[in-house]
PDB file of C-alpha atoms and ligand atoms in Angstrom:
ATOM      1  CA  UNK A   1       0.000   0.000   0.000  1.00 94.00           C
ATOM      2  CA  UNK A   2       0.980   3.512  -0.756  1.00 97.00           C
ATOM      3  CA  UNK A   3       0.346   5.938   1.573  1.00 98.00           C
ATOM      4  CA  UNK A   4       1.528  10.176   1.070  1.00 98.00           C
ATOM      5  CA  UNK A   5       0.607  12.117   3.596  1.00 98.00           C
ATOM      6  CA  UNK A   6       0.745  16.320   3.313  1.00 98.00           C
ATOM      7  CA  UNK A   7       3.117  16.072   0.723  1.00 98.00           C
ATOM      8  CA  UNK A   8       4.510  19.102  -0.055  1.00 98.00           C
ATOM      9  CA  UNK A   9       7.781  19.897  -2.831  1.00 98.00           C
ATOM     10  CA  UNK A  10       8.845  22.202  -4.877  1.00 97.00           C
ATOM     11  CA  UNK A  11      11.085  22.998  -7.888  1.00 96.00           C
ATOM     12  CA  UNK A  12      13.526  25.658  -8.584  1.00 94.00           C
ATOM     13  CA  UNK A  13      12.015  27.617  -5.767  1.00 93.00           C
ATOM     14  CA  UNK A  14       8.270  27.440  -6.683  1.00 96.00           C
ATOM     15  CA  UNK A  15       6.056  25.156  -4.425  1.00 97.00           C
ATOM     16  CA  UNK A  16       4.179  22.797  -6.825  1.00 98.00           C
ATOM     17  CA  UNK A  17       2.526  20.202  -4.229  1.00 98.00           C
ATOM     18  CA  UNK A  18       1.126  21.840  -1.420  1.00 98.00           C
ATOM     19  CA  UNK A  19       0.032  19.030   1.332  1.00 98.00           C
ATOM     20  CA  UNK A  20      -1.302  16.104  -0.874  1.00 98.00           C
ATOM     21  CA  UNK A  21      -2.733  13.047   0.830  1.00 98.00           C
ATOM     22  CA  UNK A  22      -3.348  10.058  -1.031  1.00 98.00           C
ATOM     23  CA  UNK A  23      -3.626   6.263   0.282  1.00 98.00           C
ATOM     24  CA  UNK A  24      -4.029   3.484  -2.501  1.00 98.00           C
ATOM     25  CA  UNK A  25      -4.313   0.009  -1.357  1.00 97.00           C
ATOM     26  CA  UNK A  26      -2.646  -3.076  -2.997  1.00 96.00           C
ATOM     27  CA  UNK A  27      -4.732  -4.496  -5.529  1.00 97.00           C
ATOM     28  CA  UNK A  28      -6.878  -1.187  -6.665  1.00 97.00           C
ATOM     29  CA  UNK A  29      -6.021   1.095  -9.440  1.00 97.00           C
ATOM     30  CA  UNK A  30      -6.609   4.788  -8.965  1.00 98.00           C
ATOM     31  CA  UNK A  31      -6.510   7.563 -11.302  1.00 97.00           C
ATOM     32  CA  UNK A  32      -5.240  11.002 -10.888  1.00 97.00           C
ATOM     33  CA  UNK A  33      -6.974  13.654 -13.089  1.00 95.00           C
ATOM     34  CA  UNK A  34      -6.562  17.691 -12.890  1.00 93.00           C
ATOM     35  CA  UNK A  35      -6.122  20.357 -15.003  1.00 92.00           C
ATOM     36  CA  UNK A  36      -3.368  21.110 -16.813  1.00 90.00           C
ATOM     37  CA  UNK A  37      -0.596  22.428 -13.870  1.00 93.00           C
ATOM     38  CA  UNK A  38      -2.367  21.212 -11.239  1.00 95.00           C
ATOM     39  CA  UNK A  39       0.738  18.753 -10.215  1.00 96.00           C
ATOM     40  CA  UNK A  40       0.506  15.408 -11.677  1.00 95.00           C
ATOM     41  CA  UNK A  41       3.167  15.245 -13.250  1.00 94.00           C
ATOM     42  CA  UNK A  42       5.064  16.581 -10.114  1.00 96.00           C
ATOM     43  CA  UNK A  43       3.744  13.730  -8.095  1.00 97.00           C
ATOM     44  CA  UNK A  44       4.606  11.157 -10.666  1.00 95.00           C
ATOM     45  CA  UNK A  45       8.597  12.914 -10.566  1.00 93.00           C
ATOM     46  CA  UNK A  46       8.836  13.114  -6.779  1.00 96.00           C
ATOM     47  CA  UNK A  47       7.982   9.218  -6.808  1.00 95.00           C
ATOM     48  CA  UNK A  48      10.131   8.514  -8.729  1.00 90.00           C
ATOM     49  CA  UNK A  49      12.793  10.259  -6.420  1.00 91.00           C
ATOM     50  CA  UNK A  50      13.879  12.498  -9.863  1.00 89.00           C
ATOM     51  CA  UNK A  51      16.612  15.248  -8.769  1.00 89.00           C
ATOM     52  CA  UNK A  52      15.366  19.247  -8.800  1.00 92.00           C
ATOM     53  CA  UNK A  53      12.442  17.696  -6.847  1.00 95.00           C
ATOM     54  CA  UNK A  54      12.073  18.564  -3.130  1.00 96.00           C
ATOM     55  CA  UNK A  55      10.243  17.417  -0.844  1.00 98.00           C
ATOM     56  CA  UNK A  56       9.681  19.906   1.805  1.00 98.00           C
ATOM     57  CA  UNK A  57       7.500  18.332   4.256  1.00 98.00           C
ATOM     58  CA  UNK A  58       4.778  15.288   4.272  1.00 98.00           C
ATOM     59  CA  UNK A  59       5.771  11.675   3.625  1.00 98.00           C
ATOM     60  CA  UNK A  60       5.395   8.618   1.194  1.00 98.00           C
ATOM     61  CA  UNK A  61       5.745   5.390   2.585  1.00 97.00           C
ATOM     62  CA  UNK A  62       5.292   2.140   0.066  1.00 96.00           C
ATOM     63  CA  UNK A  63       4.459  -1.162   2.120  1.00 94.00           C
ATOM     64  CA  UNK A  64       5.622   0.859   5.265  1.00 94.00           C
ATOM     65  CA  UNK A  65       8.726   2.333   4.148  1.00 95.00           C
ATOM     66  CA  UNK A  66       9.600   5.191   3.557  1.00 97.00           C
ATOM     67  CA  UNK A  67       9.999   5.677  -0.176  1.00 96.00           C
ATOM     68  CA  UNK A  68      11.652   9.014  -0.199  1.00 97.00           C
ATOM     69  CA  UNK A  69      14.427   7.891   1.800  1.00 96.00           C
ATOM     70  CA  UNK A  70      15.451   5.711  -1.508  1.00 95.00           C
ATOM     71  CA  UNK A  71      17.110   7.186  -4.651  1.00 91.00           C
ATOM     72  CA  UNK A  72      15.315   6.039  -7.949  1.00 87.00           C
ATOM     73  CA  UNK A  73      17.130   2.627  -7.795  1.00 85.00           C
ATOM     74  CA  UNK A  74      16.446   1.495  -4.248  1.00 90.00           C
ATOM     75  CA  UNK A  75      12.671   2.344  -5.521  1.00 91.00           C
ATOM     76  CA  UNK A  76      13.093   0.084  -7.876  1.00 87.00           C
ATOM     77  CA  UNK A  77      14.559  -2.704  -5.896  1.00 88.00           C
ATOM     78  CA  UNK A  78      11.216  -1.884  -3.716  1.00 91.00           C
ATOM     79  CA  UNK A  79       9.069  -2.943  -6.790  1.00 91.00           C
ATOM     80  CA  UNK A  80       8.234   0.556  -7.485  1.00 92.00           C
ATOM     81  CA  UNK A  81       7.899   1.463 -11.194  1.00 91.00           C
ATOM     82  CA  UNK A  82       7.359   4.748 -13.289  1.00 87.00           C
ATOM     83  CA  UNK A  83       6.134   4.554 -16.585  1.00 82.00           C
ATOM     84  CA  UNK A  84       6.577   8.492 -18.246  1.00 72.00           C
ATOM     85  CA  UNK A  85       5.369  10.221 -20.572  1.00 63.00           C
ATOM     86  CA  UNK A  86       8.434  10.807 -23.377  1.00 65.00           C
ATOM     87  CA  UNK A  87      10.526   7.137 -23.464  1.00 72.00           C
ATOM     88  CA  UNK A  88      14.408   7.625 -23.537  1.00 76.00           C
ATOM     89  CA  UNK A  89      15.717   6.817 -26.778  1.00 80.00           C
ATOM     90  CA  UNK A  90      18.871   5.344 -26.943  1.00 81.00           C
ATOM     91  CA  UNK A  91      20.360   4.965 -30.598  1.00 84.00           C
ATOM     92  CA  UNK A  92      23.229   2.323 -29.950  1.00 86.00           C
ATOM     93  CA  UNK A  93      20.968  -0.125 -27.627  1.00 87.00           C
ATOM     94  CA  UNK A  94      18.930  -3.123 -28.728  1.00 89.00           C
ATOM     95  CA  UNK A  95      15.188  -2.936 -26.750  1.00 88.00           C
ATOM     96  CA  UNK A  96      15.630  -6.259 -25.907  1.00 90.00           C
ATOM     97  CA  UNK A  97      19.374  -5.719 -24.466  1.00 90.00           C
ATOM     98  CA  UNK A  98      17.954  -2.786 -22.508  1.00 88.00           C
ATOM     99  CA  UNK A  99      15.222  -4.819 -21.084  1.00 90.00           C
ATOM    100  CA  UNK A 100      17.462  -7.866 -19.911  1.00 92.00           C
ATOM    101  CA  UNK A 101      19.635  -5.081 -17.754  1.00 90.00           C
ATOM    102  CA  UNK A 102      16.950  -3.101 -16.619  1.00 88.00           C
ATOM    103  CA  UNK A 103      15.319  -6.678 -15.280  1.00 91.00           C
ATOM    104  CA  UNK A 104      18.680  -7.921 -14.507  1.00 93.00           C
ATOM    105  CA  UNK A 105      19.779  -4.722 -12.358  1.00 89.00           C
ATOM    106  CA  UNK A 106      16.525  -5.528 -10.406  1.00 88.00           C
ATOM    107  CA  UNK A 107      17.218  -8.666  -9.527  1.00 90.00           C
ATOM    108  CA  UNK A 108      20.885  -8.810  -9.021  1.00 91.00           C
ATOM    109  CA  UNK A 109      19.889  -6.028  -6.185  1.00 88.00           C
ATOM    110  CA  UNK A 110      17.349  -8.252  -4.232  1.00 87.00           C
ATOM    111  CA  UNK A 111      20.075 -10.982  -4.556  1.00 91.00           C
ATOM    112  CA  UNK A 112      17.861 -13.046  -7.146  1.00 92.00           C
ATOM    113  CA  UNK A 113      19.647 -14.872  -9.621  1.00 94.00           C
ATOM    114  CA  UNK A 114      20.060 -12.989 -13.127  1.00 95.00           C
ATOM    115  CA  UNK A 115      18.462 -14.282 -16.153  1.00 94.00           C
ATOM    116  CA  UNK A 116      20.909 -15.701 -18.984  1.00 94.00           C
ATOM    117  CA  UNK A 117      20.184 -14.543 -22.367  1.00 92.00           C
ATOM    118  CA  UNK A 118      17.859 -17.811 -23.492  1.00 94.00           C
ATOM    119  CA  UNK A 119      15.940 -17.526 -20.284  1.00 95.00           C
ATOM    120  CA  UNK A 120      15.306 -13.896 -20.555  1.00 95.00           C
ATOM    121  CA  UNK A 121      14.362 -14.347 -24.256  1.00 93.00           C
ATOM    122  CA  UNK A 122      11.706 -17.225 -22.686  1.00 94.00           C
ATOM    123  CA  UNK A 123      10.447 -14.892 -20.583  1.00 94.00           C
ATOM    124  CA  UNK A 124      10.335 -12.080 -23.069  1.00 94.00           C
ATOM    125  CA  UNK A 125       8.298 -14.063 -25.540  1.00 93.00           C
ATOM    126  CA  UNK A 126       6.061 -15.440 -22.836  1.00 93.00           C
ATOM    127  CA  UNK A 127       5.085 -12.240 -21.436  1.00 91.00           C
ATOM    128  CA  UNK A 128       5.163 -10.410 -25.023  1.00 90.00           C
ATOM    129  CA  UNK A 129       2.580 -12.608 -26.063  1.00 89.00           C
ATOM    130  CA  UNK A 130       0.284 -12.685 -22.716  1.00 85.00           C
ATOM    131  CA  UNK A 131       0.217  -8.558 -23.957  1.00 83.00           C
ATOM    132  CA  UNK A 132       0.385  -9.145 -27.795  1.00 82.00           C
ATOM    133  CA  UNK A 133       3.221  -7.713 -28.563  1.00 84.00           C
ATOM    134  CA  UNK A 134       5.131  -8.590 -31.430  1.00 85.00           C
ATOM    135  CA  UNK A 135       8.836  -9.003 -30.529  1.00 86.00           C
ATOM    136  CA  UNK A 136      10.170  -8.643 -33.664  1.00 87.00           C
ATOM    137  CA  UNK A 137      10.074  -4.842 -32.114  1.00 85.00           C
ATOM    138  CA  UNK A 138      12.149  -5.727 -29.457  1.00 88.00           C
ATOM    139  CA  UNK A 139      15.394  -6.063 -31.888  1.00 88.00           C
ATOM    140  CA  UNK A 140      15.191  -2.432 -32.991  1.00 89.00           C
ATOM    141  CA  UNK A 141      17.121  -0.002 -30.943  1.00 89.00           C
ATOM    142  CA  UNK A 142      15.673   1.393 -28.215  1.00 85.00           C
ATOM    143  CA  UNK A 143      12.121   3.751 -29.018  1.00 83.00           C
ATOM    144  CA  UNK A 144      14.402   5.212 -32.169  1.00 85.00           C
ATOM    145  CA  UNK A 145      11.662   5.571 -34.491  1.00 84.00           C
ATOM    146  CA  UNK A 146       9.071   3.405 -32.650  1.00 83.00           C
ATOM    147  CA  UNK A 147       5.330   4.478 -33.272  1.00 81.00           C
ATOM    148  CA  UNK A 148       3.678   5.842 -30.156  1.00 80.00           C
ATOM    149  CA  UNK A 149       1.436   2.830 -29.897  1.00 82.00           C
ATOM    150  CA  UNK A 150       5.179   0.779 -30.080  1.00 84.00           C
ATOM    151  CA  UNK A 151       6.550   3.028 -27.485  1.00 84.00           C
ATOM    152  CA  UNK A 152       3.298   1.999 -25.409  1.00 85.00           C
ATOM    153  CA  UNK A 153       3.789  -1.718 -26.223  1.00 86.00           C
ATOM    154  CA  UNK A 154       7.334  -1.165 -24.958  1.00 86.00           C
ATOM    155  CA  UNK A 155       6.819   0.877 -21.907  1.00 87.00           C
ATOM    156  CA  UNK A 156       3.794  -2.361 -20.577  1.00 89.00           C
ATOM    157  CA  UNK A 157       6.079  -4.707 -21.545  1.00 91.00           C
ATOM    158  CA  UNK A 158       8.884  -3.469 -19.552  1.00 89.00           C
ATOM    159  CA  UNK A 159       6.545  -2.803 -16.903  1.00 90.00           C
ATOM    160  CA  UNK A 160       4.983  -6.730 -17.042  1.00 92.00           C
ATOM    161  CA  UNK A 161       8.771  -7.973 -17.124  1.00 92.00           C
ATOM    162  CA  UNK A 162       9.915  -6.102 -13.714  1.00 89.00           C
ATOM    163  CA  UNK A 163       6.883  -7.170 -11.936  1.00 89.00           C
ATOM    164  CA  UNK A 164       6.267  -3.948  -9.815  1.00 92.00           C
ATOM    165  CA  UNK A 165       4.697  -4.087  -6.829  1.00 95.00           C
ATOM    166  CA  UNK A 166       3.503  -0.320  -7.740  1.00 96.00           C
ATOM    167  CA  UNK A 167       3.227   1.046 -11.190  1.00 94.00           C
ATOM    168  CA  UNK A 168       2.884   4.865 -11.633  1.00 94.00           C
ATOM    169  CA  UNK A 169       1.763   5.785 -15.281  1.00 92.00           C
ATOM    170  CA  UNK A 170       1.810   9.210 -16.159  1.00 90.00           C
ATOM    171  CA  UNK A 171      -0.132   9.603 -19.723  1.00 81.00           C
ATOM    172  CA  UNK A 172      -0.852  13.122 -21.652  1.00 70.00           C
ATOM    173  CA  UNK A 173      -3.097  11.350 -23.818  1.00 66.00           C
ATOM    174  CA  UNK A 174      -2.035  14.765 -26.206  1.00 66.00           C
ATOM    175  CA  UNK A 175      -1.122  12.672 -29.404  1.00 66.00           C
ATOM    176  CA  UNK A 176      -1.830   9.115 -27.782  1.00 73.00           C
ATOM    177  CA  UNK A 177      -4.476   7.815 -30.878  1.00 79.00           C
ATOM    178  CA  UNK A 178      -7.080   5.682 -30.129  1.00 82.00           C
ATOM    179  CA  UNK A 179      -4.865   2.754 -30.792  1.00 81.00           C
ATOM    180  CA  UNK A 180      -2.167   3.344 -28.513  1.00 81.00           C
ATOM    181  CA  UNK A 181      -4.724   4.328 -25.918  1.00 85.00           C
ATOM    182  CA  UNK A 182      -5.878   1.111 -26.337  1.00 87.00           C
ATOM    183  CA  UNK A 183      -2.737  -0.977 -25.602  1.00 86.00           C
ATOM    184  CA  UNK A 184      -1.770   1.301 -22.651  1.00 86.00           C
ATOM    185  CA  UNK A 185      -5.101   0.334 -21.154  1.00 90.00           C
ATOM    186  CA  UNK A 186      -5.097  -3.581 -22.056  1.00 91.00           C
ATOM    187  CA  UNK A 187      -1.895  -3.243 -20.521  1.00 90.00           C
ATOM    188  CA  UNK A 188      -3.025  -2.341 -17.428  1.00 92.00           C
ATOM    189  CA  UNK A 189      -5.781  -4.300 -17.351  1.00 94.00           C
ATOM    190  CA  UNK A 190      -3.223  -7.430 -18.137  1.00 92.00           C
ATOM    191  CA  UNK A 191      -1.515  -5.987 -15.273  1.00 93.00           C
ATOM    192  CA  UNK A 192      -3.992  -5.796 -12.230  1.00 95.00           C
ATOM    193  CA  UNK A 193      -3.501  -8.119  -9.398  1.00 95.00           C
ATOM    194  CA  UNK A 194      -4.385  -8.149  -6.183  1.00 95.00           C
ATOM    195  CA  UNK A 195      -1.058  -7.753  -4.865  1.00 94.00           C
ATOM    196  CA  UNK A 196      -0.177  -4.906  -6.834  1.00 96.00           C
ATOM    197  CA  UNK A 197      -1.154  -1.351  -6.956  1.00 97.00           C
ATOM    198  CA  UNK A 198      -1.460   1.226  -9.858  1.00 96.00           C
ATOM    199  CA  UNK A 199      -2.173   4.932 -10.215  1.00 97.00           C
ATOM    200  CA  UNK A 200      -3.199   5.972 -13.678  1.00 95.00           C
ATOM    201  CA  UNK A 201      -2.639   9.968 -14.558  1.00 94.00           C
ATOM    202  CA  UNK A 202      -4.110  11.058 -17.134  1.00 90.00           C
ATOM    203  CA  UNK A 203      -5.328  14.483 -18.387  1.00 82.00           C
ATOM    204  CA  UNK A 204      -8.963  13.237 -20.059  1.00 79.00           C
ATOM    205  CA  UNK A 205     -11.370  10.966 -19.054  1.00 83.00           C
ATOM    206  CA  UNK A 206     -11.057   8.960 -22.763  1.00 84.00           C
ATOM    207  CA  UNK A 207      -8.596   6.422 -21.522  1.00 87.00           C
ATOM    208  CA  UNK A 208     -10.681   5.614 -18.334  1.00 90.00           C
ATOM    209  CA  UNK A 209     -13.362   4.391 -20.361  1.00 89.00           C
ATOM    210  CA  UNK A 210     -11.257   1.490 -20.932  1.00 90.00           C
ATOM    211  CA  UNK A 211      -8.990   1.044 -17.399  1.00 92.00           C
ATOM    212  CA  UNK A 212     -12.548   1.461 -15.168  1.00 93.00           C
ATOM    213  CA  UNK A 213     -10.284   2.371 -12.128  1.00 96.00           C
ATOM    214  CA  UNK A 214     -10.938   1.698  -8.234  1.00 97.00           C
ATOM    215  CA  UNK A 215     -10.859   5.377  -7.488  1.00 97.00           C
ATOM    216  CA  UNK A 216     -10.470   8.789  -9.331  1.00 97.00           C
ATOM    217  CA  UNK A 217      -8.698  11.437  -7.324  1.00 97.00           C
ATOM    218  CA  UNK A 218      -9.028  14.843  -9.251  1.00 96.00           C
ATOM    219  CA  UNK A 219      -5.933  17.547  -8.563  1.00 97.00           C
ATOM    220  CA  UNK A 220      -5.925  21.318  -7.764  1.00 96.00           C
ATOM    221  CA  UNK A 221      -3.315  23.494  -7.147  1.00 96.00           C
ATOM    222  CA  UNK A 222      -0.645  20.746  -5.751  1.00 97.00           C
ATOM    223  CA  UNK A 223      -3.715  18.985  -3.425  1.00 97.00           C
ATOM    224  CA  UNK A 224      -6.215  15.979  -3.712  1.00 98.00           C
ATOM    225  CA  UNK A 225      -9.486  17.924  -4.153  1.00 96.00           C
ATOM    226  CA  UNK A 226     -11.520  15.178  -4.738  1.00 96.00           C
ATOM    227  CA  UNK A 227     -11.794  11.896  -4.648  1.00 97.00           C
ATOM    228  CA  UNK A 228     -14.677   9.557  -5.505  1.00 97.00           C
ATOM    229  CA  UNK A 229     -15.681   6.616  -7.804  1.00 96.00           C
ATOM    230  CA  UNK A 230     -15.315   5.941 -11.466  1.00 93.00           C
ATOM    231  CA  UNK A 231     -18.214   8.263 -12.079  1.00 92.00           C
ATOM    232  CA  UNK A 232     -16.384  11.133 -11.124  1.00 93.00           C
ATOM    233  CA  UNK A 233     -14.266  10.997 -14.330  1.00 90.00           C
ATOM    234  CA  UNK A 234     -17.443  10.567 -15.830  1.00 88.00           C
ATOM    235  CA  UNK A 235     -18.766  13.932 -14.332  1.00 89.00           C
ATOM    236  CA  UNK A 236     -15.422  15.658 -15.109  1.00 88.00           C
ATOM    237  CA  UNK A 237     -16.299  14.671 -18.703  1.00 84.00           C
ATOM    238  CA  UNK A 238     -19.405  16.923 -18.649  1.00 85.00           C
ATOM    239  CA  UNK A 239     -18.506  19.440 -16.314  1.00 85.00           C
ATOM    240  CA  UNK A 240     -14.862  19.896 -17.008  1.00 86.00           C
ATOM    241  CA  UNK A 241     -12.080  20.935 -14.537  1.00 87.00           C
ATOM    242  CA  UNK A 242     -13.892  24.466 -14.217  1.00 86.00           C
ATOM    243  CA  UNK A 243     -14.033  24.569 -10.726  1.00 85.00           C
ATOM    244  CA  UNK A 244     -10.990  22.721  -9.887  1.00 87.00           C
ATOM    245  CA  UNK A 245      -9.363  25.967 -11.678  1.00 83.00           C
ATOM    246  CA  UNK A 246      -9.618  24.749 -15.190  1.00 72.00           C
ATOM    247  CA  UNK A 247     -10.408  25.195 -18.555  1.00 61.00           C
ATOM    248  CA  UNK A 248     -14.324  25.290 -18.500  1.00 49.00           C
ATOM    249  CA  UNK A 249     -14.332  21.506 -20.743  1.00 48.00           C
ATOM    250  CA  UNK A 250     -12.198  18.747 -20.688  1.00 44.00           C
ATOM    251  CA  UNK A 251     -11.316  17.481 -23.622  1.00 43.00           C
TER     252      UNK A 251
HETATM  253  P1  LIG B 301       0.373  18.694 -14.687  1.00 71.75           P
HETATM  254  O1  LIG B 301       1.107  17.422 -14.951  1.00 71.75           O
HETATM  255  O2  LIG B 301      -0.807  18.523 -13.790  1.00 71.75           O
HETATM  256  O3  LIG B 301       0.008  19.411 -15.946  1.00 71.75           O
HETATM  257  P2  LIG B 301       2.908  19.677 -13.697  1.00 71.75           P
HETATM  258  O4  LIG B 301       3.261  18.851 -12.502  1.00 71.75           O
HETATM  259  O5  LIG B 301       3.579  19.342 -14.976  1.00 71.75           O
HETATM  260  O6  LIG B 301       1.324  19.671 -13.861  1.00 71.75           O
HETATM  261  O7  LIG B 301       3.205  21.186 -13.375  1.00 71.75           O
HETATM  262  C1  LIG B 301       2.717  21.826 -12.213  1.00 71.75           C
HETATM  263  C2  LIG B 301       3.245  23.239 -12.159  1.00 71.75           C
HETATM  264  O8  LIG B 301       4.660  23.208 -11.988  1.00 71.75           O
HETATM  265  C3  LIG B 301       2.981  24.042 -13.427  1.00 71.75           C
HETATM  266  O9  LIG B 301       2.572  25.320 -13.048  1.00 71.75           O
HETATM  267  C4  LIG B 301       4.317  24.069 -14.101  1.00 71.75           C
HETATM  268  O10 LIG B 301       4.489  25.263 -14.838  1.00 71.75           O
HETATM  269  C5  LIG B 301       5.283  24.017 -12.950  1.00 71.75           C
HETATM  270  N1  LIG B 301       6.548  23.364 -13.312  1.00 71.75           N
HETATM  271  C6  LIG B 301       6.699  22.119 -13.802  1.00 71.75           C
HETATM  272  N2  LIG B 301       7.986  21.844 -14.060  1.00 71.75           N
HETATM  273  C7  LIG B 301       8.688  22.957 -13.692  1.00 71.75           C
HETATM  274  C8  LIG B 301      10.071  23.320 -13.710  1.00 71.75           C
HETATM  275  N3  LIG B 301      10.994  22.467 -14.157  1.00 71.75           N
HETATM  276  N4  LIG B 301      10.401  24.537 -13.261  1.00 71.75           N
HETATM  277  C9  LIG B 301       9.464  25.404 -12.793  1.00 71.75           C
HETATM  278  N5  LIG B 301       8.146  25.121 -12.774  1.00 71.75           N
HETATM  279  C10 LIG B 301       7.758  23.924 -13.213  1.00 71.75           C
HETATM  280 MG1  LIG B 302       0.866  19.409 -17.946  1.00 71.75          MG
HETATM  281 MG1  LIG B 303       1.579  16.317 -16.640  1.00 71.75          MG
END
C-alpha cells in the first residue's frame, strides 16, 4: 500500500505540491486527473525520487517504508515502477538488451539470480505474447523511431517484465491515438492483481473508459481535491475541470 501524507515539494524555488494526501491500497487502481498544472506530473517525478524535486515536508511510505528515503534505484529494488510520458531513446541499444539489464539490475539487487540470455528471451516471448506484442520490435534499438502505440507496447512490456509491486503511469493522452490508448489500457488491465497497486494519470477521461479504475482522485493546485468513484471521471467529462481551476471543458 501507498500511503503520502501532506506532501509538499517544490522545484527551482516554486512550491508545486502543497500538502497532498493520497492512500491506494494493494490491488486497486486509482486515477489522478486535474487540469493542466495542477501537479501530476510533479507527483509522478517526486515518486520517482527524480533530482530538482524537493520534498519539503509530508511523507510517502510504500508497504511501510519510507519511499523518499530511496534514490530512484532502491525504488526500484522496492518494486516501485514509473512509466513516463516521453521514453528515452537510446540509438546504440537493442530494446531487448535494454530490457534484460533493466530486469537484470533488479534482480541482481534483491540478490535473485540474473536471467541468462535464453531464459530472458523465454520470458520475453512469454510475457510479449500474454500482452500481444510482437517481438520482432524488441530487436530495434531502443524507441528510435518506434510508433507511439510501439513506445506503449514497450513501456507495458517493460513494466509486465519487472513485476512492480507499484506502477505509476503518467499519460498526456495529447497525441496518444485511439490505438495506442488502447494498448496502454489492455496493458493495465493485463496488469492488475491483487497484490499490486497502480495509479493511472491522465489528463482526459477517454482512456478511463477502458482502465474502469478503483478510485479517481481529481488535482488542484498541488492537493487531492476530490476523490470519488469511477463516475467522477465521468462527471469531469461533462462538467470539465472548471471549478478545480480549469479550462471550462475537458477534452
Ligand atoms: P500537470 O502534470 O498537472 O500538468 P505539472 O506537474 O507538470 O502539472 O506542473 C505543475 C506546475 O509546476 C505548473 O505550473 C508548471 O508550470 C510548474 N513546473 C513544472 N515543471 C517545472 C520546472 N521544471 N520549473 C518550474 N516550474 C515547473
Ligand atoms: Mg501538464
Ligand atoms: Mg503532466
Amino acid at each position: 500500500m501507498l500511503e503520502i501524507k501532506n506532501l509538499h515539494a517544490k522545484i527551482e524555488d516554486r512550491e508545486i505540491l502543497k500538502g497532498l494526501d493520497l492512500t491506494l491500497p494493494a490491488g486497486e487502481v486509482h486515477a489522478i486527473m486535474g487540469p493542466n498544472g495542477s501537479g501530476k506530473s510533479t507527483l509522478a517525478y517526486v515518486l520517482a525520487g527524480k533530482e530538482d524535486y524537493e520534498v519539503t515536508d509530508g511523507s510517502i511510505t510504500w508497504n511501510g517504508e519510507d519511499l523518499l528515503a530511496m534514490d530512484p534505484s532502491e525504488r526500484a529494488v522496492a518494486g516501485v515502477f514509473l512509466a513516463f510520458q516521453y521514453p528515452m531513446e537510446i540509438p546504440g541499444v537493442a530494446t531487448m538488451t535494454f530490457l534484460r539489464s533493466a530486469v537484470n539490475a533488479v534482480r541482481k539487487a534483491r540478490d535473485e539470480e540474473e536471467y541468462s540470455t535464453p531464459d530472458f528471451l523465454r520470458l520475453v516471448k512469454e510475457k510479449a505474447k500474454e500482452l500481444q506484442i510482437d517481438v520482432e520490435m524488441l530487436r530495434r534499438p531502443l524507441n528510435v523511431g518506434f510508433s507511439g502505440g510501439e513506445k506503449k507496447r514497450n513501456e507495458i512490456l517493460q513494466m509486465a517484465l519487472l513485476e512492480p509491486g507499484l506502477c505509476v503511469l503518467d499519460e498526456t493522452d495529447s497525441g496518444l491515438d485511439i490505438d495506442a490508448l488502447r494498448i496502454v489500457a489492455d496493458g493495465v488491465n493485463a496488469l492488475r492483481s491483487k497484490e499490486r497497486a497502480m495509479l493511472v494519470i491522465t489528463h482526459y477521461q477517454r482512456l478511463l473508459n477502458y482502465i474502469v479504475p478503483d478510485k479517481v482522485h481529481v488535482m488542484s493546485d498541488g492537493r487531492v481535491a476530490r476523490s470519488g468513484g469511477p463516475e467522477l471521471a465521468l462527471e469531469l467529462e461533462k462538467s470539465g475541470y472548471a471549478e478545480f481551476g480549469g479550462e471550462a471543458t475537458a477534452a
